[in-house]
Coordinates of C-alpha atoms and ligand atoms in Angstrom, one line a residue:
M1456 CA 138.6 155.4 51.6
I1457 CA 137.8 159.2 51.7
R1458 CA 135.0 158.6 49.2
R1459 CA 133.6 156.0 51.5
L1460 CA 133.8 158.4 54.4
I1461 CA 132.0 161.1 52.3
R1462 CA 129.4 158.6 51.4
K1463 CA 128.9 157.8 55.0
I1464 CA 128.6 161.4 55.9
L1465 CA 126.1 161.9 53.2
G1466 CA 124.1 159.2 54.8
R1467 CA 124.2 156.7 51.9
G1468 CA 124.6 153.2 53.3
A1469 CA 125.2 154.7 56.7
S1470 CA 122.6 152.5 58.3
T1471 CA 123.9 149.0 58.2
T1472 CA 121.8 147.9 61.2
P1473 CA 118.1 148.5 61.1
R1474 CA 115.8 149.4 63.8
I1475 CA 113.6 146.3 64.3
I1476 CA 110.2 147.6 65.2
P1477 CA 107.7 145.2 66.8
V1478 CA 104.1 144.9 65.8
S1479 CA 102.9 146.6 68.9
Q1480 CA 104.5 149.8 67.6
H1481 CA 103.5 149.7 63.9
G1482 CA 100.3 147.5 63.9
I1483 CA 100.8 145.7 60.6
R1484 CA 99.4 142.2 61.1
R1485 CA 100.2 139.1 59.1
E1486 CA 96.6 138.7 58.0
Q1487 CA 96.9 142.0 56.1
I1488 CA 99.5 140.4 53.8
H1489 CA 98.3 138.8 50.5
P1490 CA 98.2 135.0 51.0
C1491 CA 100.4 134.5 47.9
A1492 CA 103.1 136.8 49.3
L1493 CA 102.9 135.0 52.6
K1494 CA 103.3 131.7 50.8
V1495 CA 106.4 133.1 49.0
T1496 CA 108.1 134.4 52.2
R1497 CA 107.3 131.2 54.1
T1498 CA 108.7 129.0 51.4
L1499 CA 111.9 131.0 51.1
R1500 CA 112.3 131.1 54.9
A1501 CA 111.8 127.3 55.2
E1502 CA 114.8 127.0 52.8
G1503 CA 116.9 129.2 55.1
F1504 CA 116.6 132.4 53.1
A1505 CA 115.7 135.9 54.4
A1506 CA 112.4 137.0 52.9
F1507 CA 110.5 140.3 53.5
I1508 CA 107.6 142.2 52.1
V1509 CA 109.0 145.4 50.9
G1510 CA 108.4 148.8 49.3
G1511 CA 104.9 150.3 48.7
A1512 CA 103.0 147.6 50.5
V1513 CA 104.7 148.1 53.8
R1514 CA 104.4 151.9 53.4
D1515 CA 100.7 151.7 52.6
L1516 CA 99.8 149.3 55.4
L1517 CA 101.7 151.5 57.8
L1518 CA 99.5 154.4 56.6
K1519 CA 96.3 152.3 56.8
K1520 CA 95.9 152.3 53.1
T1521 CA 95.2 149.3 50.9
P1522 CA 98.4 148.2 49.0
K1523 CA 98.3 148.0 45.2
D1524 CA 100.6 145.0 45.2
F1525 CA 102.9 143.0 47.4
D1526 CA 106.6 142.7 46.5
V1527 CA 109.0 140.4 48.2
A1528 CA 112.8 140.9 48.7
T1529 CA 115.1 138.1 49.6
N1530 CA 118.7 137.1 49.7
A1531 CA 118.0 134.1 47.4
T1532 CA 119.2 134.6 43.8
P1533 CA 116.8 134.5 40.9
D1534 CA 117.8 130.9 40.1
Q1535 CA 117.3 129.8 43.7
I1536 CA 113.9 131.5 43.8
R1537 CA 112.8 129.9 40.6
A1538 CA 113.8 126.5 41.8
L1539 CA 111.5 126.8 44.8
F1540 CA 108.3 127.6 42.9
R1541 CA 106.5 125.5 40.3
R1542 CA 104.9 128.5 38.7
A1543 CA 107.7 131.1 38.5
R1544 CA 109.3 133.1 35.7
A1545 CA 112.3 135.4 35.6
I1546 CA 111.6 138.6 33.8
G1547 CA 113.6 141.8 33.1
R1548 CA 117.0 142.4 31.7
R1549 CA 118.2 145.4 33.6
F1550 CA 117.6 143.5 36.8
Q1551 CA 116.1 140.1 37.0
I1552 CA 112.9 139.9 38.9
V1553 CA 111.1 136.6 39.5
H1554 CA 107.3 136.5 39.1
V1555 CA 105.7 133.9 41.3
Y1556 CA 102.1 133.0 40.3
C1557 CA 99.3 131.8 42.6
G1558 CA 96.0 131.5 40.8
A1559 CA 95.5 134.8 39.0
D1560 CA 97.8 136.7 41.3
T1561 CA 101.5 137.5 40.8
I1562 CA 104.1 138.3 43.4
E1563 CA 107.2 140.1 42.3
V1564 CA 110.3 138.7 44.1
T1565 CA 113.6 140.5 43.9
T1566 CA 117.0 139.6 45.2
F1567 CA 118.6 142.2 47.5
R1568 CA 120.7 144.5 45.3
A1569 CA 123.5 147.0 45.9
S1570 CA 123.7 150.3 44.1
Q1571 CA 127.1 150.4 42.4
D1572 CA 126.6 153.9 41.0
S1573 CA 127.1 155.9 44.1
N1574 CA 130.6 155.1 45.3
S1575 CA 132.7 157.4 43.2
E1576 CA 132.5 160.9 41.9
A1577 CA 132.3 159.7 38.4
S1578 CA 129.3 157.8 39.4
E1579 CA 126.8 160.6 38.8
D1580 CA 127.6 160.5 35.1
E1581 CA 127.6 156.8 35.0
G1582 CA 124.2 156.9 36.7
L1583 CA 123.0 159.1 33.9
R1584 CA 124.3 156.8 31.2
Q1585 CA 122.6 154.0 32.9
T1586 CA 119.3 155.8 32.8
A1587 CA 119.8 156.9 29.2
A1588 CA 120.5 153.3 28.1
D1589 CA 117.5 152.3 30.1
G1590 CA 116.9 148.6 30.2
R1591 CA 120.0 147.0 28.9
I1592 CA 122.7 147.5 31.6
L1593 CA 123.3 144.2 33.3
R1594 CA 125.8 145.8 35.6
D1595 CA 122.8 147.0 37.5
N1596 CA 122.2 143.5 38.5
V1597 CA 124.6 143.5 41.4
F1598 CA 123.4 141.5 44.4
G1599 CA 124.0 143.0 47.8
S1600 CA 123.1 142.9 51.5
Q1601 CA 119.8 143.9 52.8
S1602 CA 121.2 147.2 54.1
E1603 CA 122.6 147.9 50.6
D1604 CA 119.3 147.1 49.2
A1605 CA 117.7 149.6 51.6
A1606 CA 120.2 152.3 50.7
R1607 CA 119.5 152.1 46.9
R1608 CA 115.8 152.6 47.4
D1609 CA 114.5 156.1 46.8
F1610 CA 112.6 157.4 49.8
T1611 CA 112.8 156.5 53.5
V1612 CA 109.2 155.3 53.6
N1613 CA 109.9 153.1 50.6
A1614 CA 112.7 151.3 52.3
L1615 CA 110.8 149.4 55.0
Y1616 CA 110.9 145.6 55.2
Y1617 CA 108.2 143.6 56.9
D1618 CA 108.9 140.1 58.2
P1619 CA 105.6 138.2 58.2
H1620 CA 107.2 135.5 60.4
D1621 CA 107.4 137.7 63.6
E1622 CA 105.5 140.7 62.2
S1623 CA 108.4 143.1 62.7
V1624 CA 109.3 146.0 60.5
W1625 CA 113.0 146.5 59.7
D1626 CA 113.7 150.1 59.3
Y1627 CA 117.2 151.2 58.0
H1628 CA 116.5 154.9 57.3
N1629 CA 113.9 156.1 59.8
G1630 CA 111.1 155.5 57.4
V1631 CA 108.5 154.7 60.2
A1632 CA 109.2 158.0 61.9
D1633 CA 108.9 159.8 58.5
A1634 CA 105.7 158.1 57.8
Q1635 CA 104.3 159.3 61.1
K1636 CA 105.5 162.8 60.3
R1637 CA 104.1 162.4 56.8
V1638 CA 107.4 163.5 55.3
L1639 CA 108.8 162.2 52.0
R1640 CA 112.6 162.2 52.4
M1641 CA 115.2 161.0 50.0
I1642 CA 117.7 158.4 51.2
G1643 CA 121.2 159.8 50.9
D1644 CA 122.1 163.1 49.2
P1645 CA 119.0 164.2 47.2
K1646 CA 120.9 165.9 44.4
T1647 CA 123.1 162.8 43.8
R1648 CA 120.1 160.5 43.9
F1649 CA 118.0 162.7 41.5
R1650 CA 120.9 162.9 39.1
E1651 CA 121.3 159.1 39.2
D1652 CA 117.7 158.7 38.2
P1653 CA 115.8 161.9 37.4
V1654 CA 112.5 160.0 37.3
R1655 CA 112.8 160.0 41.1
M1656 CA 111.7 163.7 40.8
L1657 CA 108.4 162.5 39.3
R1658 CA 108.1 159.8 41.9
A1659 CA 108.5 162.4 44.6
T1660 CA 105.6 164.4 43.2
R1661 CA 103.5 161.3 42.7
F1662 CA 104.1 160.0 46.3
S1663 CA 103.6 163.3 47.9
A1664 CA 100.2 163.7 46.0
K1665 CA 99.1 160.2 46.6
L1666 CA 100.1 160.0 50.3
D1667 CA 99.4 163.6 51.1
F1668 CA 103.0 163.9 52.3
H1669 CA 105.2 167.0 52.5
I1670 CA 108.4 166.8 50.5
D1671 CA 111.3 167.3 52.9
T1672 CA 113.0 170.7 52.3
A1673 CA 116.4 169.2 51.5
T1674 CA 114.8 166.6 49.2
R1675 CA 112.9 169.3 47.3
A1676 CA 115.6 171.8 47.0
P1677 CA 117.5 170.4 44.0
I1678 CA 114.4 169.7 41.9
A1679 CA 114.1 173.1 40.3
E1680 CA 117.6 173.0 39.1
L1681 CA 117.5 169.3 38.0
A1682 CA 114.1 169.4 36.3
P1683 CA 115.5 169.8 32.8
M1684 CA 117.3 166.4 33.2
L1685 CA 113.9 164.7 32.6
E1686 CA 114.4 165.6 28.9
H1687 CA 117.1 162.9 28.7
I1688 CA 114.7 160.2 30.0
P1689 CA 113.3 157.9 27.3
S1690 CA 109.8 159.1 26.6
A1691 CA 108.3 155.6 27.1
R1692 CA 109.5 155.6 30.7
L1693 CA 108.1 159.1 31.2
Y1694 CA 104.8 157.9 29.9
D1695 CA 104.7 155.0 32.3
E1696 CA 105.5 157.3 35.2
M1697 CA 103.1 160.0 34.1
M1698 CA 100.3 157.4 33.8
K1699 CA 101.0 156.2 37.3
L1700 CA 100.6 159.8 38.5
L1701 CA 97.5 160.5 36.4
L1702 CA 95.8 157.2 37.4
S1703 CA 96.8 157.2 41.0
G1704 CA 93.5 158.5 42.3
H1705 CA 95.3 161.8 43.1
A1706 CA 95.8 163.3 39.6
E1707 CA 94.4 166.7 40.5
R1708 CA 96.8 167.3 43.3
G1709 CA 99.6 165.5 41.4
V1710 CA 99.3 167.6 38.3
H1711 CA 99.5 170.8 40.3
Q1712 CA 102.4 169.7 42.3
L1713 CA 104.1 168.7 39.0
R1714 CA 103.7 172.1 37.7
A1715 CA 104.6 173.8 40.9
E1716 CA 108.0 171.9 40.7
G1717 CA 108.4 172.9 37.1
L1718 CA 108.6 169.2 36.1
H1719 CA 105.9 169.3 33.4
H1720 CA 108.1 171.2 30.9
G1721 CA 109.7 168.2 29.4
I1722 CA 106.6 166.0 29.6
L1723 CA 103.3 167.9 29.4
P1724 CA 104.2 171.5 28.5
I1725 CA 100.5 171.9 27.5
L1726 CA 99.8 172.1 31.2
D1727 CA 101.0 175.7 31.1
T1728 CA 98.3 176.6 28.7
V1729 CA 95.4 174.5 29.9
L1730 CA 95.9 175.3 33.6
D1731 CA 96.2 179.0 33.0
A1732 CA 93.5 179.7 30.5
P1733 CA 90.2 180.5 32.2
A1734 CA 88.4 178.8 29.4
H1735 CA 90.3 175.6 29.7
K1736 CA 90.9 175.2 33.3
P1737 CA 87.4 174.0 34.4
F1738 CA 87.4 171.2 31.8
I1739 CA 90.9 169.9 32.7
H1740 CA 89.9 170.0 36.3
A1741 CA 86.8 168.1 35.6
V1742 CA 88.8 165.4 33.7
L1743 CA 91.3 165.0 36.5
H1744 CA 88.7 165.2 39.3
D1745 CA 86.4 162.6 37.6
T1746 CA 89.3 160.3 37.0
D1747 CA 90.3 160.5 40.6
L1748 CA 86.8 159.8 41.7
R1749 CA 86.5 156.8 39.4
I1750 CA 89.7 155.3 40.7
R1751 CA 88.8 155.8 44.3
E1752 CA 85.5 154.1 43.7
G1753 CA 87.3 151.2 42.1
R1754 CA 85.9 151.9 38.6
S1755 CA 88.1 151.8 35.5
A1756 CA 89.8 154.9 34.1
S1757 CA 91.6 154.6 30.8
P1758 CA 94.8 156.3 29.7
A1759 CA 93.2 157.0 26.3
F1760 CA 90.4 158.9 27.9
M1761 CA 92.8 160.9 30.1
L1762 CA 94.9 161.8 27.1
A1763 CA 91.9 162.7 25.0
G1764 CA 91.0 165.2 27.8
L1765 CA 94.4 166.7 28.3
L1766 CA 94.9 167.2 24.6
W1767 CA 91.4 168.3 23.8
F1768 CA 92.1 172.0 23.5
V1769 CA 95.3 171.5 21.5
F1770 CA 93.4 169.3 19.1
Q1771 CA 90.6 171.9 18.7
K1772 CA 93.0 174.7 18.1
T1773 CA 94.8 172.7 15.5
W1774 CA 91.5 171.8 13.9
E1775 CA 90.5 175.5 13.8
D1776 CA 93.9 176.5 12.3
L1777 CA 93.6 173.9 9.6
K1778 CA 90.2 175.0 8.7
D1779 CA 91.4 178.6 8.5
E1780 CA 94.0 177.3 6.1
G1781 CA 91.1 176.3 3.9
L1782 CA 90.9 172.5 4.6
P1783 CA 87.4 171.1 4.5
D1784 CA 85.9 170.5 8.0
S1785 CA 86.3 166.8 8.3
T1786 CA 89.6 166.6 6.5
A1787 CA 90.8 169.2 8.9
M1788 CA 89.5 167.3 11.9
Y1789 CA 91.3 164.1 11.0
E1790 CA 94.5 165.8 10.2
A1791 CA 94.3 167.8 13.4
M1792 CA 94.0 164.5 15.3
D1793 CA 97.1 163.1 13.7
E1794 CA 99.1 166.2 14.2
T1795 CA 98.1 166.7 17.8
L1796 CA 99.0 163.1 18.7
E1797 CA 102.2 163.0 16.8
R1798 CA 103.4 166.3 18.3
Q1799 CA 102.6 165.2 21.8
R1800 CA 104.1 161.7 21.3
K1801 CA 107.6 163.3 20.9
Q1802 CA 107.5 164.2 24.6
L1803 CA 105.4 161.5 26.1
A1804 CA 105.6 158.2 24.1
F1805 CA 102.1 157.0 24.7
P1806 CA 101.5 153.7 22.8
R1807 CA 100.0 154.0 19.3
R1808 CA 97.3 151.5 20.3
L1809 CA 95.7 154.3 22.3
D1810 CA 95.3 156.5 19.2
G1811 CA 92.2 154.8 17.9
T1812 CA 90.2 155.4 21.1
I1813 CA 91.4 159.0 21.6
K1814 CA 90.3 159.8 18.0
E1815 CA 87.0 158.1 18.4
I1816 CA 86.2 160.0 21.6
W1817 CA 87.1 163.3 19.8
A1818 CA 85.2 162.4 16.6
L1819 CA 82.1 161.6 18.5
Q1820 CA 81.8 165.0 20.0
P1821 CA 80.5 166.8 16.9
R1822 CA 78.3 163.8 16.2
F1823 CA 76.5 164.2 19.5
E1824 CA 75.0 167.4 18.1
Q1825 CA 73.1 165.5 15.5
R1826 CA 69.9 164.9 17.3
S1827 CA 67.3 164.3 14.5
G1828 CA 66.3 161.4 12.3
A1829 CA 67.9 158.0 12.7
R1830 CA 71.3 159.2 13.6
P1831 CA 71.0 159.3 17.4
F1832 CA 69.6 155.7 17.4
R1833 CA 72.6 154.6 15.4
L1834 CA 75.0 156.5 17.6
L1835 CA 73.8 154.7 20.7
D1836 CA 75.1 151.5 19.2
H1837 CA 78.6 153.0 18.6
P1838 CA 81.2 150.9 20.5
R1839 CA 82.6 154.1 22.1
W1840 CA 79.4 155.7 22.8
R1841 CA 79.9 155.5 26.6
A1842 CA 83.4 157.0 26.5
G1843 CA 82.3 159.7 24.1
Y1844 CA 79.2 160.5 26.3
D1845 CA 81.3 160.6 29.5
F1846 CA 83.6 163.0 27.7
L1847 CA 80.7 165.2 26.6
L1848 CA 79.5 165.2 30.3
L1849 CA 82.8 166.5 31.4
R1850 CA 82.8 169.2 28.8
G1851 CA 79.5 170.2 30.2
H1852 CA 81.0 170.2 33.7
G1853 CA 83.7 172.5 32.4
A1854 CA 82.5 175.9 31.3
D1855 CA 81.0 174.7 28.0
G1856 CA 77.3 175.5 28.3
A1857 CA 76.4 174.1 24.8
A1858 CA 78.0 170.8 25.7
A1859 CA 76.1 170.7 29.0
E1860 CA 72.8 171.1 27.1
I1861 CA 73.7 168.4 24.6
A1862 CA 74.9 166.1 27.3
D1863 CA 71.6 166.6 29.2
W1864 CA 69.7 165.7 26.0
W1865 CA 71.7 162.5 25.6
T1866 CA 71.2 161.5 29.2
R1867 CA 67.4 161.8 28.7
F1868 CA 67.6 160.1 25.3
E1869 CA 69.5 157.1 26.6
A1870 CA 67.2 156.6 29.6
A1871 CA 64.0 156.9 27.5
D1872 CA 61.9 154.2 25.9
D1873 CA 61.6 154.2 22.1
A1874 CA 58.4 156.2 22.0
T1875 CA 59.8 158.9 24.2
R1876 CA 63.1 158.9 22.2
N1877 CA 61.1 159.8 19.1
D1878 CA 59.5 162.7 20.9
L1879 CA 62.9 163.9 22.0
L1880 CA 64.3 164.1 18.5
L1881 CA 64.9 167.5 17.1
P1882 CA 63.2 168.6 13.9
T1883 CA 64.7 166.9 10.9
S1884 CA 67.9 168.4 9.7
G1885 CA 67.3 169.3 6.1
E1886 CA 67.7 173.0 6.8
R1887 CA 70.1 172.5 9.6
R1888 CA 72.7 174.9 8.4
P1889 CA 70.5 177.9 7.7
R1890 CA 68.8 177.4 11.1
R1891 CA 72.0 177.7 13.0
R1892 CA 71.9 181.4 13.4
R1893 CA 68.3 181.8 14.1
K1894 CA 68.1 180.1 17.5
R1895 CA 64.7 178.6 16.7
S1896 CA 64.2 176.5 19.8
P1897 CA 65.6 176.7 23.3
A1898 CA 67.0 173.2 22.7
R1899 CA 69.2 174.5 19.9
A1900 CA 69.8 178.0 21.2
T1901 CA 73.4 177.3 21.9
D1902 CA 74.3 175.7 18.6
G1903 CA 77.4 177.0 17.1
E1904 CA 79.0 177.9 20.4
D1905 CA 80.2 174.5 21.0
A1906 CA 83.8 174.3 20.1
G1907 CA 83.6 170.6 19.3
R1908 CA 81.2 171.0 16.4
E1909 CA 81.7 172.0 12.9
Ligands
ATP491 P1 103.2 152.0 44.3 O1 102.2 151.8 45.4 O2 102.9 153.2 43.5 O3 103.5 150.8 43.5 P2 105.9 151.6 45.2 O4 106.7 152.2 46.3 O5 105.6 150.1 45.4 O6 104.6 152.4 45.0 P3 107.2 150.8 42.8 O7 107.5 151.7 41.6 O8 106.3 149.7 42.7 O9 106.7 151.8 43.9 O10 108.6 150.4 43.3 C1 108.8 149.5 44.4 C2 109.9 149.9 45.3 O11 111.1 149.9 44.5 C3 109.8 151.3 45.8 O12 109.1 151.3 47.0 C4 111.3 151.7 46.0 O13 111.7 151.1 47.2 C5 112.0 151.0 44.9 N1 112.1 151.8 43.7 C6 111.3 151.9 42.6 N2 111.7 152.8 41.7 C7 112.9 153.3 42.2 C8 113.8 154.3 41.7 N3 113.6 154.9 40.5 N4 114.8 154.6 42.5 C9 115.0 154.0 43.7 N5 114.2 153.1 44.2 C10 113.1 152.7 43.5
MG492 MG1 104.6 148.9 43.9

């Protein structure tokens, strides 16, 4: 009873009745909702169930942004949902979600859930255990009312429900007002909610970067103290969350915010080095900035490329160290790749399938320096030429003058016809090594300064 009272005072579950906001006040029109999501809510409603668009889509539409995807929340159970759609599949063990397919599109449909980890003092530890055992705790699959569903969501702007039938927004936690004020505010007691799921700290960073929101002071306050809790999160989940941040189109701001909050220690401690060292900073910024641009322009950006960039200096340092230990150049290079990736993977479990691409991007860098004979022609046909070249360009945009010169050469070489390409070739490389110190031609004047080369 007393706990219940405390919970109410803390604000958790306090709002059992929502403000129902008409379209004239929020402006979200039915036409802005994905047709497949509309079909899902209409079908559920026709069967007498409640069905709303929820989460990021409502938030983004309210902020006049284009939603990434449309999720639906309903009081129908997963079995009831599946029975209504010909192409539907239940997924997930921790909590069952139903995927409904229309053509190539998928709508995620979830049943309203209650949070059962917040109504006792012992709950905080239970919450931790749940996170630690990530993925297998069926107790999490407790269905609840819509107001309970709203209370277990993280931020007020993420707990808005849009009813396509009458175009109203159901707001349990003043999310619309917070969206207007551009404030990211935790629902309930921030410290308790971060302890339940420390990944919410990363989500706070990601949303504030992506939405350009200010993190409410009370929400932000416990982060510094709780940041070390991220160390207990399975590294695969950290990877997923980090990639969402890095590929959100707002990586530059996100990474800075992450570091400002001290959240990078358990995930990307290398940020300390790369963002402080004057020699490294411009390149890392170029990588983050370029990725943001690509995503905002609707072009692809790969996690492998991003990781190759973030780890580039670590890899080079390791390579140098191994050479100093006496390993031959190329043996040192491949060993440095493995060492760098394995060391980093302990913190951020990026999938092994990315390793091949990361290594190829790195291994291409010294090969770009070979600009005589038949090699440049062969290199153009390399399946990763484009990624490697983009990487080289970024090195040039960083403070690497030698890389800029080589990148410029490759830009011209790629654009040229065969005859011009032949003219662009540097003198054959027989005496390449002895020439290095003599700075024979302006085109090669910077040889040897480029850290990526042998
Ligand atoms: P995005 O546009 O990045 O997908 P989103 O808000 O849709 O943002 P999702 O991760 O897709 O984020 O989650 C959907 C919704 O589920 C969120 O809006 C939030 O209401 C809820 N949610 C997701 N993760 C958590 C969490 N760790 N704790 C509490 N609620 C969460
Ligand atoms: Mg989403």
